[in-house]
CSV table of C-alpha atoms in Angstrom, one decimal:
chain,number,residue,atom,x,y,z
A,228,MET,CA,139.7,-240.8,52.9
A,229,TRP,CA,140.0,-239.4,56.1
A,230,ARG,CA,143.6,-239.3,56.9
A,231,SER,CA,145.1,-238.3,60.1
A,232,VAL,CA,147.2,-235.2,60.2
A,233,SER,CA,150.6,-235.5,61.9
A,234,SER,CA,151.9,-232.9,64.2
A,235,SER,CA,154.6,-231.8,61.8
A,236,GLU,CA,152.0,-231.1,59.1
A,237,GLN,CA,150.0,-229.1,61.6
A,238,GLY,CA,153.2,-227.1,62.3
A,239,GLN,CA,153.7,-226.4,58.6
A,240,LYS,CA,150.2,-225.3,58.2
A,241,GLN,CA,150.6,-222.9,61.1
A,242,GLU,CA,153.8,-221.6,59.7
A,243,ARG,CA,152.1,-220.8,56.4
A,244,ARG,CA,149.5,-218.7,58.0
A,245,PRO,CA,150.5,-215.0,58.1
A,246,ALA,CA,151.2,-213.7,61.6
A,247,SER,CA,148.4,-211.6,62.9
A,248,GLY,CA,149.0,-207.8,62.5
A,249,GLY,CA,152.2,-207.1,60.4
A,250,VAL,CA,151.6,-204.4,57.8
A,251,LYS,CA,148.1,-204.0,58.9
A,252,GLU,CA,149.0,-203.1,62.4
A,253,SER,CA,148.4,-199.4,63.2
A,254,SER,CA,151.8,-199.2,65.1
A,255,PHE,CA,153.6,-199.9,61.8
A,256,TRP,CA,151.8,-197.1,60.0
A,257,LEU,CA,152.2,-194.7,62.9
A,258,SER,CA,156.0,-195.3,63.0
A,259,GLN,CA,156.1,-194.7,59.2
A,260,ILE,CA,154.3,-191.4,59.6
A,261,PHE,CA,156.6,-190.3,62.4
A,262,MET,CA,159.7,-191.3,60.3
A,263,LEU,CA,158.3,-189.3,57.3
A,264,ALA,CA,157.6,-186.3,59.5
A,265,ALA,CA,161.0,-186.4,61.1
A,266,THR,CA,162.7,-186.6,57.6
A,267,VAL,CA,160.7,-183.6,56.3
A,268,LEU,CA,161.4,-181.6,59.5
A,269,GLY,CA,165.1,-182.5,59.3
A,270,VAL,CA,165.3,-181.4,55.7
A,271,PHE,CA,163.5,-178.2,56.5
A,272,LEU,CA,165.8,-177.4,59.4
A,273,ALA,CA,168.9,-178.2,57.4
A,274,ALA,CA,167.7,-176.0,54.6
A,275,GLN,CA,166.9,-173.2,57.0
A,276,GLU,CA,170.4,-173.4,58.6
A,277,GLY,CA,172.0,-173.4,55.1
A,278,LEU,CA,170.0,-170.3,54.2
A,279,ASN,CA,171.1,-168.6,57.4
A,280,GLN,CA,174.7,-169.4,56.7
A,281,ALA,CA,174.5,-168.2,53.1
A,282,ILE,CA,172.9,-164.9,54.3
A,283,ALA,CA,175.6,-164.4,57.0
A,284,PHE,CA,178.4,-165.2,54.4
A,285,ASP,CA,176.8,-162.7,51.9
A,286,ASP,CA,176.6,-160.0,54.6
A,287,LEU,CA,180.3,-160.5,55.6
A,288,THR,CA,181.4,-160.5,52.0
A,289,SER,CA,179.4,-157.3,51.4
A,290,ARG,CA,180.9,-155.6,54.5
A,291,GLN,CA,184.4,-156.7,53.4
A,292,ASN,CA,183.9,-155.2,49.9
A,293,ASN,CA,182.6,-152.0,51.5
A,294,TYR,CA,185.6,-151.8,53.7
A,295,TYR,CA,188.1,-152.0,50.8
A,296,LEU,CA,186.0,-149.6,48.7
A,297,ARG,CA,185.8,-147.0,51.4
A,298,SER,CA,189.5,-147.4,52.4
A,299,SER,CA,190.5,-146.8,48.7
A,300,LEU,CA,188.2,-143.9,48.4
A,301,ALA,CA,189.6,-142.3,51.6
A,302,SER,CA,193.2,-142.8,50.4
A,303,GLU,CA,192.4,-141.2,47.1
A,304,LEU,CA,190.5,-138.4,48.7
A,305,GLN,CA,193.3,-137.7,51.2
A,306,SER,CA,195.7,-137.5,48.3
A,307,ASN,CA,193.4,-135.1,46.3
A,308,ILE,CA,192.9,-132.9,49.4
A,309,ALA,CA,196.7,-132.6,49.6
A,310,GLN,CA,197.0,-131.8,45.9
A,311,ALA,CA,194.3,-129.2,46.1
A,312,ARG,CA,196.0,-127.6,49.1
A,313,GLU,CA,199.4,-127.5,47.3
A,314,TYR,CA,197.7,-126.0,44.2
A,315,ALA,CA,196.0,-123.3,46.3
A,316,GLU,CA,199.3,-122.3,47.9
A,317,PHE,CA,201.0,-122.4,44.5
A,318,VAL,CA,198.3,-120.2,42.9
A,319,GLN,CA,198.6,-117.6,45.6
A,320,ARG,CA,202.3,-117.0,44.8
A,321,SER,CA,202.3,-117.5,41.0
A,322,SER,CA,201.6,-115.4,38.0
A,323,ASP,CA,198.5,-116.0,35.8
A,324,ASN,CA,200.7,-117.5,33.0
A,325,THR,CA,202.3,-120.0,35.3
A,326,ILE,CA,199.0,-121.1,36.7
A,327,LYS,CA,197.7,-122.1,33.3
A,328,GLN,CA,200.8,-124.2,32.7
A,329,TYR,CA,200.3,-126.2,35.9
A,330,PRO,CA,196.6,-126.9,36.2
A,331,LEU,CA,195.1,-128.8,39.2
A,332,GLN,CA,194.8,-132.5,38.3
A,333,LEU,CA,193.0,-134.7,40.8
A,334,ASP,CA,193.2,-138.5,40.9
A,335,LEU,CA,189.8,-139.9,40.2
A,336,PHE,CA,190.4,-143.5,39.5
A,337,VAL,CA,188.6,-144.9,42.5
A,338,TRP,CA,185.9,-142.2,42.4
A,339,GLU,CA,185.1,-143.0,38.7
A,340,SER,CA,185.4,-146.8,39.3
A,341,MET,CA,182.7,-146.6,42.0
A,342,ARG,CA,180.1,-146.1,39.3
A,343,TYR,CA,180.4,-149.8,38.4
A,344,SER,CA,180.6,-151.2,42.0
A,345,PRO,CA,177.4,-152.4,43.7
A,346,ALA,CA,179.1,-151.5,47.0
A,347,THR,CA,178.9,-147.8,46.1
A,348,LEU,CA,175.3,-147.6,47.0
A,349,GLU,CA,176.0,-149.1,50.4
A,350,THR,CA,178.4,-146.2,51.2
A,351,PRO,CA,176.7,-143.7,53.4
A,352,SER,CA,175.2,-140.9,51.2
A,353,GLU,CA,176.7,-138.1,53.3
A,354,PHE,CA,180.2,-139.2,52.2
A,355,ILE,CA,179.3,-139.6,48.5
A,356,SER,CA,177.6,-136.2,48.4
A,357,GLU,CA,180.4,-134.4,50.3
A,358,ILE,CA,183.1,-135.9,48.1
A,359,GLN,CA,181.1,-135.0,45.0
A,360,ARG,CA,180.7,-131.5,46.2
A,361,PHE,CA,184.4,-131.2,46.9
A,362,TYR,CA,185.3,-132.3,43.4
A,363,ARG,CA,182.7,-130.0,41.8
A,364,GLU,CA,183.8,-126.9,43.9
A,365,ALA,CA,187.5,-127.6,43.4
A,366,ASN,CA,187.1,-127.8,39.7
A,367,ASP,CA,184.9,-124.7,39.6
A,368,ILE,CA,187.4,-122.7,41.5
A,369,ARG,CA,190.2,-123.9,39.3
A,370,GLN,CA,188.4,-122.9,36.2
A,371,LYS,CA,187.5,-119.5,37.6
A,372,ILE,CA,191.2,-118.9,38.5
A,373,GLU,CA,192.4,-120.0,35.0
A,374,ARG,CA,189.8,-117.7,33.3
A,375,ARG,CA,190.7,-114.9,35.7
A,376,VAL,CA,187.2,-114.6,37.1
A,377,TYR,CA,188.9,-115.1,40.5
A,378,GLY,CA,192.1,-113.4,41.3
A,379,SER,CA,194.8,-115.9,42.2
A,380,GLU,CA,194.9,-114.8,45.8
A,381,PHE,CA,191.1,-115.0,46.3
A,382,GLY,CA,190.9,-118.2,44.3
A,383,GLY,CA,193.6,-119.8,46.4
A,384,GLN,CA,191.8,-118.8,49.6
A,385,GLU,CA,188.5,-120.2,48.3
A,386,LEU,CA,190.2,-123.5,47.5
A,387,LEU,CA,191.9,-123.6,50.9
A,388,LYS,CA,188.4,-123.2,52.5
A,389,VAL,CA,187.1,-126.2,50.6
A,390,THR,CA,190.1,-128.4,51.4
A,391,GLU,CA,189.9,-127.4,55.1
A,392,ARG,CA,186.2,-128.4,55.3
A,393,MET,CA,187.1,-131.8,53.8
A,394,GLU,CA,190.1,-132.3,56.2
A,395,LYS,CA,188.2,-131.2,59.3
A,396,ASP,CA,184.7,-132.4,58.8
A,397,VAL,CA,184.5,-135.1,56.2
A,398,MET,CA,187.8,-137.1,56.5
A,399,PRO,CA,187.5,-137.8,60.2
A,400,LYS,CA,183.9,-139.0,59.8
A,401,LEU,CA,184.9,-141.2,56.9
A,402,ARG,CA,187.9,-142.7,58.8
A,403,ALA,CA,185.7,-143.3,61.8
A,404,ASN,CA,183.1,-145.1,59.6
A,405,ILE,CA,185.9,-147.2,58.0
A,406,GLU,CA,187.2,-148.1,61.5
A,407,GLY,CA,183.7,-149.1,62.7
A,408,LEU,CA,183.4,-151.3,59.7
A,409,LYS,CA,186.8,-152.9,60.3
A,410,LYS,CA,185.9,-153.5,64.0
A,411,SER,CA,182.6,-155.2,63.1
A,412,LEU,CA,184.4,-157.5,60.6
A,413,ALA,CA,187.1,-158.3,63.1
A,414,ASP,CA,184.5,-159.2,65.7
A,415,LYS,CA,183.1,-161.8,63.2
A,416,GLY,CA,186.7,-163.2,62.6
A,417,VAL,CA,187.3,-161.6,59.2
A,418,VAL,CA,191.0,-160.8,58.7
A,419,LEU,CA,191.6,-157.6,56.7
A,420,ASP,CA,194.9,-156.6,55.0
C-alpha cells in the first residue's frame, strides 16, 4: 500500500503547485494601478492638447475672417467716400434740375452683407458707428439738397465736411487696424491674399 514516490513524480507534483505570489502579489496590482493611472493621464493630456489646438485654430480662422471682412469694408467705404466727394463737387456747380437726375448712389453690398456675418460683431464698434453715421449723414444731406432744404452750394459743403472727417479720421484708423490684424496673422504663419 505504501508505495515509494520516485523523484520524477515528486518533480511533477512540485510543478503542479502554483508558484507562490503571482496574481496575489502586491507588486502586480501596484503595476496595474500605475499603468491605469498613466493611461488616464495620457488620455487627459492628449485631449487637453487637442482642445488647445482647436481653440488656436478657431482663433486664427476668426482673425482671418475679420481681416477679409474689414478689408472689404474699407475698400467699399473708400469708394463711397470718393463718390460722395464727387457728388458734393457736382452739386456745387449744377442746377437743381440736374441734381435730381443724378442722385448720389453709394455701394452698400459689403455694409448690408455684414448683417449676416458673425465677424461683424468682432469689428471694433467705433468703426461700425462711424461708418453708419457717415451713411446716415450723407443720405440726409442728399435728401435735403434734392428737396431744396439746403442750397446746392451749402449742401455740397456739408457733404464735403462729412467726407473729409471720414478720410482724415476714420479711414486711417481702420487701415491701421487692418494692418495690425494682418501682422498678427503673419506672425502666426497665416498667409493672406
